[in-house]
Short mmCIF file of C-alpha atoms in Angstrom, two decimals:
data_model
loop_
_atom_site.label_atom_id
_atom_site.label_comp_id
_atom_site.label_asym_id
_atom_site.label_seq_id
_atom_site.Cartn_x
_atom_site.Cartn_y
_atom_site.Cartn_z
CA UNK A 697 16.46 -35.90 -6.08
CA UNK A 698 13.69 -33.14 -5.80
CA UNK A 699 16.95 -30.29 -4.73
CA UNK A 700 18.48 -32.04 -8.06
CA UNK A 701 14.89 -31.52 -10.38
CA UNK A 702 14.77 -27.87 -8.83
CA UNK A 703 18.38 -27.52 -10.00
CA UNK A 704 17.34 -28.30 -13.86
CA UNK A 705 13.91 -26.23 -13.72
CA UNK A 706 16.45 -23.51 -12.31
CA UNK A 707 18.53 -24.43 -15.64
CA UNK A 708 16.04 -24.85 -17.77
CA UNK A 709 17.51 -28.29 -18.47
CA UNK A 710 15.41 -30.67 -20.18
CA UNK A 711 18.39 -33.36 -20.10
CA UNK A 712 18.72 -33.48 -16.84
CA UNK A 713 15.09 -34.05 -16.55
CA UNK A 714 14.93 -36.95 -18.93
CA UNK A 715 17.66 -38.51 -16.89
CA UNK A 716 15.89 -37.87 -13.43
CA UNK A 717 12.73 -39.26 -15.09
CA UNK A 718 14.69 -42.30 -15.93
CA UNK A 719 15.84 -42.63 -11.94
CA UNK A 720 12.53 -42.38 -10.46
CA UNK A 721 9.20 -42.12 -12.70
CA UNK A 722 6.87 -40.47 -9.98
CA UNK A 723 9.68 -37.66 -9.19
CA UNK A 724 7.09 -35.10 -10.70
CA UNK A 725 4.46 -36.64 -8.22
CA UNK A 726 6.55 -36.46 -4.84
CA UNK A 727 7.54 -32.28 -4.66
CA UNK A 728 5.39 -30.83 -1.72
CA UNK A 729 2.01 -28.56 -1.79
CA UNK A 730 2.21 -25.50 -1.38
CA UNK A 731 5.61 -24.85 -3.24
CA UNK A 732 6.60 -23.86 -6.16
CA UNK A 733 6.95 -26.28 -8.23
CA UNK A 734 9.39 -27.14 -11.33
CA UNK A 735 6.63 -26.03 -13.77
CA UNK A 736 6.22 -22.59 -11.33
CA UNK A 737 9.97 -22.23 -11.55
CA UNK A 738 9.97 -23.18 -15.52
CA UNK A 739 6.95 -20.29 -15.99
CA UNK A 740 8.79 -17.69 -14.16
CA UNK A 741 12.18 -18.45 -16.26
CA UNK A 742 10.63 -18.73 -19.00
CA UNK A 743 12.15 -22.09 -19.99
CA UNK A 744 9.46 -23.11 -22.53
CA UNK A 745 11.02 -26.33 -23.50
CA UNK A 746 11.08 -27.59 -20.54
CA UNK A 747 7.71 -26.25 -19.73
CA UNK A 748 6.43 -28.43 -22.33
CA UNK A 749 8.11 -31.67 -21.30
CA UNK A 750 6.86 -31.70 -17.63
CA UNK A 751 3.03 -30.93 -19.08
CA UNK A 752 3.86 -33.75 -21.51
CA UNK A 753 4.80 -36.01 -18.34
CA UNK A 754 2.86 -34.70 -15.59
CA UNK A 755 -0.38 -32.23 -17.27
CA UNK A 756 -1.89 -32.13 -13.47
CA UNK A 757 1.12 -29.94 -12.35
CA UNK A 758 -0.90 -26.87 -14.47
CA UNK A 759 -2.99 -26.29 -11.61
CA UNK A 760 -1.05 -26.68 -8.36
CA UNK A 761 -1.03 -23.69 -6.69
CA UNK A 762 2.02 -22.26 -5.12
CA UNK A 763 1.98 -20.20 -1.24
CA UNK A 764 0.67 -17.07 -2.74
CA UNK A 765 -2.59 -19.29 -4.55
CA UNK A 766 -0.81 -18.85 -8.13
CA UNK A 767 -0.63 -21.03 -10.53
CA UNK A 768 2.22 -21.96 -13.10
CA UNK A 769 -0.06 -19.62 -15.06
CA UNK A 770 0.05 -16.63 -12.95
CA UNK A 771 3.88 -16.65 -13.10
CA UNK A 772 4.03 -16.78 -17.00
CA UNK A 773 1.60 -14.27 -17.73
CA UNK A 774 3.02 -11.59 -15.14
CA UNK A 775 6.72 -12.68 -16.90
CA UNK A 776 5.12 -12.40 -20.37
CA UNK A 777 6.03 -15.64 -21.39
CA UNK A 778 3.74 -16.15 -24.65
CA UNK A 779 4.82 -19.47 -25.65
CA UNK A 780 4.41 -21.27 -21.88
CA UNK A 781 1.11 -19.02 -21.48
CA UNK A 782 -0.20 -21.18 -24.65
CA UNK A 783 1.08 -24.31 -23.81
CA UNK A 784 -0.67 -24.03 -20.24
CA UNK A 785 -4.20 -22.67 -21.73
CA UNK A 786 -3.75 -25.68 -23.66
CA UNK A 787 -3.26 -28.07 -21.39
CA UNK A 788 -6.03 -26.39 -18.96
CA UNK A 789 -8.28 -23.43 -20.51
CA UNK A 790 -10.14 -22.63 -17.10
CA UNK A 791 -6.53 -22.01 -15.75
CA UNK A 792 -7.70 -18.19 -16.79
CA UNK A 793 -10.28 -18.27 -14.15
CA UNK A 794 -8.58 -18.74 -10.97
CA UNK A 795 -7.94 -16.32 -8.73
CA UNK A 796 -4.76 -15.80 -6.80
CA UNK A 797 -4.55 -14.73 -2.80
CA UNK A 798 -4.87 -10.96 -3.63
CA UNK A 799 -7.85 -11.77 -6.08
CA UNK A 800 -6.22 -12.02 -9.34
CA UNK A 801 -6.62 -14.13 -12.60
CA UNK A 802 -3.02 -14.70 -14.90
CA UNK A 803 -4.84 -12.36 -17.39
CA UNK A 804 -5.32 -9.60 -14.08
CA UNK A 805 -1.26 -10.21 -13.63
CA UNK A 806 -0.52 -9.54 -17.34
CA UNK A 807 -2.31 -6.50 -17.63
CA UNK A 808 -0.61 -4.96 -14.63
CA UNK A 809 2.36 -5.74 -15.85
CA UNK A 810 1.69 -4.46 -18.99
CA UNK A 811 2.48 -8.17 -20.74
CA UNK A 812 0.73 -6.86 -24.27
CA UNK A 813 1.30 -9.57 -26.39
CA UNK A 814 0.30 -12.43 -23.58
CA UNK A 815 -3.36 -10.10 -23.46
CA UNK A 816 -3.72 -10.13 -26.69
CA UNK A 817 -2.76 -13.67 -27.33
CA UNK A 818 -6.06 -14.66 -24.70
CA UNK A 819 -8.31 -11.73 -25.98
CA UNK A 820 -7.71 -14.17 -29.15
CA UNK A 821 -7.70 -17.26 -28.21
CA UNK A 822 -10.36 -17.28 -24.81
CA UNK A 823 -11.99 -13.80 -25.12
CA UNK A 824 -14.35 -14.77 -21.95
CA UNK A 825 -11.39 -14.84 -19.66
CA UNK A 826 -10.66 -10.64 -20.43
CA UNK A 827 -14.01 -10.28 -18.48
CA UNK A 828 -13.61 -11.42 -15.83
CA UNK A 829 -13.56 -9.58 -12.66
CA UNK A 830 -11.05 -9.06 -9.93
CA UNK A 831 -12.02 -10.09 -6.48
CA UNK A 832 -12.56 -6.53 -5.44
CA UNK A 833 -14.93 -5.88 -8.32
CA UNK A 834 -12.53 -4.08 -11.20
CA UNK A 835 -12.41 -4.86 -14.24
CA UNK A 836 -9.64 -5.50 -16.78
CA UNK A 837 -10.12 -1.84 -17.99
CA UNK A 838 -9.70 -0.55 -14.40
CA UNK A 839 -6.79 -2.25 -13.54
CA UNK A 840 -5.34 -0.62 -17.07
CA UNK A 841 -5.77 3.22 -16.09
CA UNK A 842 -4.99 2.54 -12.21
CA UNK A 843 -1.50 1.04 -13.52
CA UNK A 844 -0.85 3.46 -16.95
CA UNK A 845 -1.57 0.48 -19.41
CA UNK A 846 -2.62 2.50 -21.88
CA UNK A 847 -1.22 -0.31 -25.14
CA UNK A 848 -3.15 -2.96 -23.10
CA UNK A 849 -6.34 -0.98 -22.92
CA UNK A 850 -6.39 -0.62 -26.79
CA UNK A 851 -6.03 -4.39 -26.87
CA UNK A 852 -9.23 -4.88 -24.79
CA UNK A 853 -11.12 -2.15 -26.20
CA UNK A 854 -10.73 -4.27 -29.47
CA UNK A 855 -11.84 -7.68 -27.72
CA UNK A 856 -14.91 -5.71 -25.53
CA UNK A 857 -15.18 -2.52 -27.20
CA UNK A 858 -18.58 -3.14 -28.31
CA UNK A 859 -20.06 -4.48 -25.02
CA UNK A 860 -21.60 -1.04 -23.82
CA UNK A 861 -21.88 -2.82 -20.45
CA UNK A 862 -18.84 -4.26 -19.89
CA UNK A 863 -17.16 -0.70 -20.99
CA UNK A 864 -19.49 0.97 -18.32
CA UNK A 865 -19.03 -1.20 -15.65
CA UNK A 866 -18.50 0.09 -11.90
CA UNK A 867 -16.27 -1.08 -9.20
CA UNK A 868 -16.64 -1.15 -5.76
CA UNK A 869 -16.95 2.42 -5.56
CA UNK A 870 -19.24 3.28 -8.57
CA UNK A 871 -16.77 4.33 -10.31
CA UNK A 872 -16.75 3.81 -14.20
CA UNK A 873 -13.20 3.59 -15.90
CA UNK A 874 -13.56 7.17 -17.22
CA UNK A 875 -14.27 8.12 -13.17
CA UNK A 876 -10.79 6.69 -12.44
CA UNK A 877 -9.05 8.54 -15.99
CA UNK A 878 -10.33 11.66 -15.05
CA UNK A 879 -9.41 11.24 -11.23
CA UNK A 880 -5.48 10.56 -12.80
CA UNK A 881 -5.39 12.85 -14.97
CA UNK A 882 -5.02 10.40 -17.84
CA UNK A 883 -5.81 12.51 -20.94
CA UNK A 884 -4.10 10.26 -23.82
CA UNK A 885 -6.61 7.47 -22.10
CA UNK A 886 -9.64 9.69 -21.96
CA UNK A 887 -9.27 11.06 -25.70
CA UNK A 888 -8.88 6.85 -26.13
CA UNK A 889 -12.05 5.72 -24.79
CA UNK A 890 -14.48 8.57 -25.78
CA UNK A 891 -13.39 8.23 -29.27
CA UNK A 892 -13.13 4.10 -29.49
CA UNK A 893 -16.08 3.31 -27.35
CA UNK A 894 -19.59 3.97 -26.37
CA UNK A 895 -18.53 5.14 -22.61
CA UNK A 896 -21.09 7.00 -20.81
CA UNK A 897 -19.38 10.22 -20.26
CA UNK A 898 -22.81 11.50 -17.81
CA UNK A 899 -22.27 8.22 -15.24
CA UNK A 900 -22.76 9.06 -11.73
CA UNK A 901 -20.63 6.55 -9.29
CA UNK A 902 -22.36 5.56 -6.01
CA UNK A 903 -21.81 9.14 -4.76
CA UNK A 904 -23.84 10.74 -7.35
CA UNK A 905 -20.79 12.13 -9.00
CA UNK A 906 -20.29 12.38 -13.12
CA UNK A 907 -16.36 12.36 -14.35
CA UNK A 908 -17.08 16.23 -14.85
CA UNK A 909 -17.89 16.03 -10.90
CA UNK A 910 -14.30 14.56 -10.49
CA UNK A 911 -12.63 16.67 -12.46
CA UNK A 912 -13.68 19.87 -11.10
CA UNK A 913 -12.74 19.61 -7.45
CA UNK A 914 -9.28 18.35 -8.64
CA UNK A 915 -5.87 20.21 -9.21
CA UNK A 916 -5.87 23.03 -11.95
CA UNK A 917 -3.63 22.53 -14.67
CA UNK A 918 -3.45 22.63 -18.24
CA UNK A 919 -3.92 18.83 -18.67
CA UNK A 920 -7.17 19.39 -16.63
CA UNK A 921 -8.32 21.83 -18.76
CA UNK A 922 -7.89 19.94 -21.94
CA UNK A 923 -9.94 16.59 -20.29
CA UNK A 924 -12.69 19.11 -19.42
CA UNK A 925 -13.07 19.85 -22.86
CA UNK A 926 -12.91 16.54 -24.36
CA UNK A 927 -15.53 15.93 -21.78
CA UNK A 928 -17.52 18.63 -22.67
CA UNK A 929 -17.33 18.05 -26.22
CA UNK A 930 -18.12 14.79 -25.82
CA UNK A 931 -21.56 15.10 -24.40
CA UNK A 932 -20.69 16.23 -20.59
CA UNK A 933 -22.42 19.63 -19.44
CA UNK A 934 -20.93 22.64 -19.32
CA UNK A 935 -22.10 23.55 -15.61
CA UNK A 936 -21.17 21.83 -12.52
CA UNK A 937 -23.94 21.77 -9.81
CA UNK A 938 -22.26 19.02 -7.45
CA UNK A 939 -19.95 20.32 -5.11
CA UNK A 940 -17.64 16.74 -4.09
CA UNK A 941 -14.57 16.27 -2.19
CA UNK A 942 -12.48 14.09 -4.43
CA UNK A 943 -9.93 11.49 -2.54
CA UNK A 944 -7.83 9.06 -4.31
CA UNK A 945 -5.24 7.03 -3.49
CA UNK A 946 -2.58 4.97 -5.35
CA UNK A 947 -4.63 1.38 -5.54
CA UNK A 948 -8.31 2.89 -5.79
CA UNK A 949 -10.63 5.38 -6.66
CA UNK A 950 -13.05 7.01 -3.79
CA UNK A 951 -15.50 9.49 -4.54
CA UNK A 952 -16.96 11.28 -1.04
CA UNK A 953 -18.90 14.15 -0.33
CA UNK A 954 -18.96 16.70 2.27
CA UNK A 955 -21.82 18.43 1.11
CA UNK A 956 -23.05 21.20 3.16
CA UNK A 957 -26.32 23.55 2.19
CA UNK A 958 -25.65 27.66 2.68
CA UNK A 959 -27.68 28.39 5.63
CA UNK A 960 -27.64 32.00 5.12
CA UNK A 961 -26.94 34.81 2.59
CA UNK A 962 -23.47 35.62 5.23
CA UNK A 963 -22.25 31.91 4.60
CA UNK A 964 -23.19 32.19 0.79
CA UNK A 965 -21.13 35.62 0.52
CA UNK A 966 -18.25 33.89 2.42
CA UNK A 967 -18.15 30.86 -0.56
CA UNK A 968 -18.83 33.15 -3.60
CA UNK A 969 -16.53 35.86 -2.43
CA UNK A 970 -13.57 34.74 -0.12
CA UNK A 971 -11.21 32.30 -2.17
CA UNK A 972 -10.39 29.90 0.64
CA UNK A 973 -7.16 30.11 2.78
CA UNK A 974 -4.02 27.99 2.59
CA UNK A 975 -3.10 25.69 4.74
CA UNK A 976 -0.84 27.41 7.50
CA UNK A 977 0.97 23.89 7.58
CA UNK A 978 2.02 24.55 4.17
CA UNK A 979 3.30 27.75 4.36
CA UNK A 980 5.68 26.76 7.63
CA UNK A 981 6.97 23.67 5.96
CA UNK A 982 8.15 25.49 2.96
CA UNK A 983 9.57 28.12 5.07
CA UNK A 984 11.12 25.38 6.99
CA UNK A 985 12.95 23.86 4.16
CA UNK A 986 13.94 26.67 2.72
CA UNK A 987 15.59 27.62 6.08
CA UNK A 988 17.34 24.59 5.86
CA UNK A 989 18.85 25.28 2.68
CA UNK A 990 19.97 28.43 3.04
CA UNK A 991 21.47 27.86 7.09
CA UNK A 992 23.11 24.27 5.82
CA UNK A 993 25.04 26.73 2.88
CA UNK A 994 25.93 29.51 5.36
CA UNK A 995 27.62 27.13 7.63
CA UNK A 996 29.45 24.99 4.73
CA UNK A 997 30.76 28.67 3.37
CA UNK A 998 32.05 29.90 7.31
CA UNK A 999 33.76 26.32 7.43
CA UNK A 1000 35.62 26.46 5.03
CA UNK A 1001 36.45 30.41 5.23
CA UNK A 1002 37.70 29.46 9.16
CA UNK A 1003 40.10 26.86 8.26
CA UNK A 1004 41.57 28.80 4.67
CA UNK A 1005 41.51 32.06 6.00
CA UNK A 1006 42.11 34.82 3.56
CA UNK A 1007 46.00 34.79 2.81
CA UNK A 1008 46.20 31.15 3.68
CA UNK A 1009 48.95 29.58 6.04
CA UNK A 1010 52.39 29.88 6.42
CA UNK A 1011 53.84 27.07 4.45
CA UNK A 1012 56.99 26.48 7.42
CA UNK A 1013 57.56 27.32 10.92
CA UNK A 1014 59.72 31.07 11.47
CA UNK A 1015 61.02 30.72 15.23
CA UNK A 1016 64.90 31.71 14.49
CA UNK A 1017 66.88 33.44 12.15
CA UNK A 1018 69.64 32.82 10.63
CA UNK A 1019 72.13 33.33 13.34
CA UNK A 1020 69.78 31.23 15.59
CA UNK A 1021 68.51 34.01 17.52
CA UNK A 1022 64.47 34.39 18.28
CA UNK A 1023 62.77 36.14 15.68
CA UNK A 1024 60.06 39.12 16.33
CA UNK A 1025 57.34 37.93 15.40
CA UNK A 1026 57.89 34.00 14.79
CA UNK A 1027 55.15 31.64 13.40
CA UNK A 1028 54.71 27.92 12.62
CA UNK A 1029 53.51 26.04 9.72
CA UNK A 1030 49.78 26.24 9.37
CA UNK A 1031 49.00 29.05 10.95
CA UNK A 1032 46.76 31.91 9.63
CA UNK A 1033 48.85 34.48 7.18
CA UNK A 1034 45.97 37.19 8.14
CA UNK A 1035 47.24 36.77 11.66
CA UNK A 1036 50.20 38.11 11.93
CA UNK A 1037 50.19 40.58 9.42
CA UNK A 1038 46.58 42.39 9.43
CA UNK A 1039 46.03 41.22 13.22
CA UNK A 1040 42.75 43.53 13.96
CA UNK A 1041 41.14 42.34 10.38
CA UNK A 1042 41.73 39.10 11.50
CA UNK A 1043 40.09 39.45 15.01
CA UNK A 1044 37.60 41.04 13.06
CA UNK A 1045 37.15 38.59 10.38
CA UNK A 1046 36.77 35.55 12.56
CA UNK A 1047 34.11 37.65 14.70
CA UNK A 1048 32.08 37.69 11.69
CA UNK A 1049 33.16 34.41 10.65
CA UNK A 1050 31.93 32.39 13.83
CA UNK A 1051 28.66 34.29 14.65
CA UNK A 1052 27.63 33.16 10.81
CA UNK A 1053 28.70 29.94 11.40
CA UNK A 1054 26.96 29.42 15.02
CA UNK A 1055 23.78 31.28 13.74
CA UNK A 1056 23.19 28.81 11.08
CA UNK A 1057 23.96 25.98 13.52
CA UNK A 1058 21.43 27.60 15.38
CA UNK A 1059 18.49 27.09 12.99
CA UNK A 1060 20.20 23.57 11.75
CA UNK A 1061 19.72 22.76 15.32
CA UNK A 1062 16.02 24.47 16.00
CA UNK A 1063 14.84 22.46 12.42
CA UNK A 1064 16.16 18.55 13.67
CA UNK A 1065 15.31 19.10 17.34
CA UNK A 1066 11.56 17.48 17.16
CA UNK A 1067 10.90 20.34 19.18
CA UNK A 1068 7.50 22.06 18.81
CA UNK A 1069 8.33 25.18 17.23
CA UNK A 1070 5.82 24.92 14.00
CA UNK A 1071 4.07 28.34 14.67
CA UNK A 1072 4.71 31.43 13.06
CA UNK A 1073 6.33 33.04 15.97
CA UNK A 1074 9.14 30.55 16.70
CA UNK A 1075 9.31 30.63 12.42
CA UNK A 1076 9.68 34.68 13.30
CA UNK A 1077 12.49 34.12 15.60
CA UNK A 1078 13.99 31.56 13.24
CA UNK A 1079 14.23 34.33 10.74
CA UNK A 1080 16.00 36.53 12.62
CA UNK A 1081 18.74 34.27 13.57
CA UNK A 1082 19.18 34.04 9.60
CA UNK A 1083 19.39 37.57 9.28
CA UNK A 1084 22.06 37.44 11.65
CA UNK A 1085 23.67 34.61 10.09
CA UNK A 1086 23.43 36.73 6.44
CA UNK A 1087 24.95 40.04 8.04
CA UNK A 1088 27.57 38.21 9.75
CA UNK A 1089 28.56 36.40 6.56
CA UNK A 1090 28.41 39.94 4.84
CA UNK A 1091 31.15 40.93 7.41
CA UNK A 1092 33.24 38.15 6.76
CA UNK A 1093 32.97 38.91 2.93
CA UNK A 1094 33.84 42.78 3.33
CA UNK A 1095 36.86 41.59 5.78
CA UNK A 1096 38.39 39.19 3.37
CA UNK A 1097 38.19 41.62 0.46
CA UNK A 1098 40.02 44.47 2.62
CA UNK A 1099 42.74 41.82 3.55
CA UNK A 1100 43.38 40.44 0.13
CA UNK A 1101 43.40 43.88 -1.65
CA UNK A 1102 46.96 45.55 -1.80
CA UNK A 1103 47.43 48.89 0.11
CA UNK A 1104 47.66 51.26 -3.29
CA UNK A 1105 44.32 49.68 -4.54
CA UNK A 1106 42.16 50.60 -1.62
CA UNK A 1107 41.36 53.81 -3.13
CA UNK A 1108 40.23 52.63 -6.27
CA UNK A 1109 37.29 53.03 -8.31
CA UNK A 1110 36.04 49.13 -8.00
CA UNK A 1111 37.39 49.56 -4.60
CA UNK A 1112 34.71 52.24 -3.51
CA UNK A 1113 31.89 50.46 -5.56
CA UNK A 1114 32.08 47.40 -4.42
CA UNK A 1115 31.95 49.35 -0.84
CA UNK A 1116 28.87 51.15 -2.14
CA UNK A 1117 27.86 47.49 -2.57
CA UNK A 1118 27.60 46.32 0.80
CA UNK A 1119 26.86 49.28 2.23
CA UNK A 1120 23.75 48.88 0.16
CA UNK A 1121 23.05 45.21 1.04
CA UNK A 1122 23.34 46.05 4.60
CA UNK A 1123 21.06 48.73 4.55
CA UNK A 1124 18.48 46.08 2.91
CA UNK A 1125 18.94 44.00 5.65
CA UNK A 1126 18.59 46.11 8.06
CA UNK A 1127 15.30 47.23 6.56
CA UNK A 1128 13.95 43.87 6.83
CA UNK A 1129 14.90 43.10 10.26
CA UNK A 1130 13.02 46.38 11.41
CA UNK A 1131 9.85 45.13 9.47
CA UNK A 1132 9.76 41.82 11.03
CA UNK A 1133 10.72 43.81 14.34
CA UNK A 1134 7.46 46.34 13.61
CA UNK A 1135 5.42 42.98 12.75
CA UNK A 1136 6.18 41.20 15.65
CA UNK A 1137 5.55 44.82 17.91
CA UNK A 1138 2.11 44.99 15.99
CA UNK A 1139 1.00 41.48 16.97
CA UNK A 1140 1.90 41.87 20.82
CA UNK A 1141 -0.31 45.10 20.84
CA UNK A 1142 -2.96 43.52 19.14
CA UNK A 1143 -3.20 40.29 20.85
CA UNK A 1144 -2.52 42.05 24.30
CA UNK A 1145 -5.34 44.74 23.58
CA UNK A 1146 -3.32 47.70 23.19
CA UNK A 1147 -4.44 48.30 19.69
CA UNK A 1148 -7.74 47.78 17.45
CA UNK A 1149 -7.93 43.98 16.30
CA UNK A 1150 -7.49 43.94 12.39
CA UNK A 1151 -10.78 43.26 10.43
CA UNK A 1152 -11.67 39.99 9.58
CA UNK A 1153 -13.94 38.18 7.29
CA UNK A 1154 -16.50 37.51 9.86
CA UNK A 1155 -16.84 41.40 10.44
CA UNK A 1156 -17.86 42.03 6.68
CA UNK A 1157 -20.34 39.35 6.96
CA UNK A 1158 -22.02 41.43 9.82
CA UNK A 1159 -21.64 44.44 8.14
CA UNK A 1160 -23.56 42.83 5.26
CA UNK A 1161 -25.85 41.23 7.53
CA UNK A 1162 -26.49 44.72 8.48
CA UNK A 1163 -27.71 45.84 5.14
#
C-alpha cells in the first residue's frame, strides 16, 4: 500500500488517497524516515490539492525531513510552488528556519532559483525568515548576486532595504554584497543597490579591501569602467592606494593580498615603468590551437584533392577495342584521368599533394601526443613543418590549375596573373621561413656565447642604479 500512496502523490491523485485512507487510517504514519515522503513528492509536483489533503490528515508530515535534511518546504519553494509554500507556512511557520544538509532555509532555495513570487509571498507574510543566514554566513542578498537574481534582490531590498545593517552585512570573507557585485561585474546590480539603499560603498572586507580595491585589480573592460564610476560618484575615492590580488571563484568571494613593499628605487622603476609580461603559457596554447586549426584544414583539403584528383576518374574500364585487341594505353574504372593523360603533372601533383597531407599529420600528431613539447623551440619547429605543409599545398594548387586549364589558354592574361600570384605567395613564404631560420641562428649564438646577450630589464635597473 505505501508503492500504491507513492503512485497517487506521483499522480497527484487525491481519490486514490481518500480510498487508501479508507483501507488503512495510519497509511500516512507507516512510510519510512529518511524518504521522501508523499507530501515531499506532492511539493516537488506541485500537486496542491493533494498537498492540502495529507496536511489536513496528517499536519506532522510538514516537517519530516527527507535524505538531503529538506523538508516538504524546501522542495516547494526551490519548484516555486506558491500555493503549497502557503499552505505549509501555515500549517508550520518555523518551517522557514530550518536548514537543509548544505545549510539552506526553503527561502535560501527560492532565491537561488530565482522563485520571485514564492520570496515575495514570505517577505510578506514572515519578513523575519528573509534574514536569516545561510550556514556559511551569506545572506539572502549574497546568495542573489552570486546566482544573477537580480528581480529577487529588488524584492528584498523592499522587505530589508532600510536595515543599514542587514544591507551591510559580511560573509565569511568580509565581503559586503557590493564586494561580491563588483568582483562579477554586476553593473545593473550595483547601479541597484547604490541608488535603493544605504550600502556602504567605502567597506573594507577582512582583507582591508574597499569594492574600489576589487575592482581595480580586475579585468579591464568597458563594464568595469562604468562600475568605477558609479562607485566613484557614489562616494568611493578617486585614488587607489591598496594594491590586492583579487581571486574568485564560482560559489564565493575571496579577497587576498600579496602585498609586497618596494625595497629599492630599481624595484620601484621596474613596477612604475615595465608593464608586466604575459604569461608564456598563454602565448603557446594559443599558438597551439591555432596550429591545430589550420594543420586539421590542410589535411581535410589534401584528402579530398588525393582521392578526386583534378580531371576526376574514368567512369569505365578501356582494356580492348573494338575488335578485341589490347588497347595502348588501357585504364579501368576509377582511376585518376590526370594519370594517363598529363602523367608528369600528376607525379608532380601527388608529390605536393602527400607532403601537405603528411606535414599536417605531422603537427596533428606532435599536438595529441602528451609529449612535452610546450617550449618555444619545439613550437619553432612546429612552425616550420606548417610552412611546409602551406608550400606543399601551394604546389598542389598551381598543379591542378595547369592540368584543368586547356592548352590555348595557358598563355593568357589571367593565366600569367594568377602565375604572378603564386609566385608572389611563395616568395612570402619563403621570407618567413628564412626569418624564423635567422631567429632560431640568433638564439643558438646567443645562448652558446658566440654573440652579445640581448639587454634585459635587469641591466637598465643597474644602469639606473648607476646614476
Amino acid at each position: 500500500m505505501e508503492k500504491e500512496l507513492h503512485q497517487a502523490a506521483i499522480k497527484g491523485s487525491v481519490p486514490a488517497l481518500l480510498e487508501l485512507l479508507k483501507q488503512d487510517p495510519q497509511i500516512l504514519t507507516q512510510t519510512s524516515s529518511e524518504s521522501d515522503t508523499p507530501l515531499h513528492i506532492a511539493s516537488i509536483l506541485g500537486h496542491s490539492a493533494f498537498a492540502n489533503e495529507l496536511l489536513n490528515r496528517s499536519p506532522e508530515l510538514a516537517a519530516r525531513l527527507n535524505l538531503q535534511g529538506s523538508t516538504p518546504l524546501h522542495l516547494a519553494a526551490a519548484k516555486g510552488c506558491v500555493e503549497i509554500v502557503k499552505s505549509l507556512v501555515l500549517v508550520n511557520p518555523d518551517l522557514g528556519l530550518v536548514w537543509d544538509r548544505d545549510g539552506l532555509t526553503p527561502l535560501h532555495l527560492a532565491v537561488i532559483k530565482g522563485r520571485v513570487r514564492v520570496v515575495a509571498e514570505w517577505a510578506r507574510v514572515r519578513p523575519e525568515a528573509t534574514r536569516v543566514l545561510t550556514q556559511g554566513g551569506d545572506t539572502g542578498f549574497h546568495l542573489c548576486v552570486k546566482h544573477h537574481r537580480l528581480e529577487v534582490l529588488k524584492v528584498l531590498v523592499e522587505c530589508n532595504g532600510k536595515d543599514d545593517d542587514f544591507v551591510n552585512w559580511r560573509d565569511s570573507d568580509g565581503n559586503t554584497v557590493l564586494h561580491v557585485a563588483v568582483a562579477r561585474k554586476q553593473l545593473e546590480v550595483i547601479s541597484y543597490l547604490l541608488d535603493n539603499t544605504k550600502i556602504e560603498v567605502n567597506a573594507q572586507n577582512s582583507n582591508g579591501f574597499t569594492a574600489l580595491d576589487v575592482l581595480s585589480h580586475s579585468t579591464r573592460d568597458l563594464r568595469g569602467s562604468d562600475i568605477k564610476e558609479s562607485l566613484q560618484i557614489a562616494g568611493a575615492p578617486t585614488i587607489i592606494n591598496k594594491a590586492p590580488s583579487v581571486m574568485f571563484d564560482r560559489d564565493t568571494v575571496q579577497v587576498s593580498t600579496t602585498m609586497q613593499p618596494m625595497m629599492s628605487k630599481r624595484r620601484s622603476l621596474r613596477q612604475l615603468v615595465f608593464k608586466p609580461k604575459k604569461k608564456e603559457v598563454d602565448w603557446l596554447g594559443r599558438k597551439r590551437n591555432s596550429l591545430m586549426i589550420v594543420a586539421s584544414l590542410i589535411a581535410t583539403v589534401a584528402f579530398q584533392a588525393a582521392i578526386n584528383p583534378p580531371g576526376g576518374a574514368w567512369p569505365s574500364d578501356y582494356l580492348k577495342d573494338a575488335n578485341g585487341n589490347p588497347v595502348d594505353k588501357p585504364h579501368r574504372a576509377g582511376q585518376s584521368v590526370m594519370a594517363d593523360t598529363e602523367h608528369r603533372h600528376y607525379g608532380q601533383f601527388m608529390i605536393f599533394n602527400t607532403l601537405a597531407f603528411l606535414s599536417s599529420l605531422s603537427i596533428i600528431l606532435l599536438l595529441v601526443s602528451g609529449l612535452p613539447i610546450k617550449r618555444r623551440r619545439w613550437m619553432w619547429v612546429q612552425m616550420v613543418i606548417m610552412w611546409i605543409a602551406m608550400t606543399a599545398l601551394t604546389g598542389t594548387y598551381f598543379m591542378g590549375l595547369i592540368f584543368i586549364t586547356p592548352e590555348q589558354h595557358r598563355r593568357g592574361y589571367l593565366y600569367h596573373v594568377t602565375g604572378v600570384s603564386v609566385f608572389i605567395w611563395m616568395s612570402m613564404m619563403a621570407i618567413v621561413f628564412l626569418g624564423n631560420v635567422l631567429r632560431a641562428i640568433i638564439y643558438l649564438l646567443r645562448k652558446y656565447g658566440c654573440m652579445k646577450q640581448k639587454p634585459t630589464d635587469d641591466s637598465l635597473y643597474e644602469d639606473y642604479d648607476d646614476l
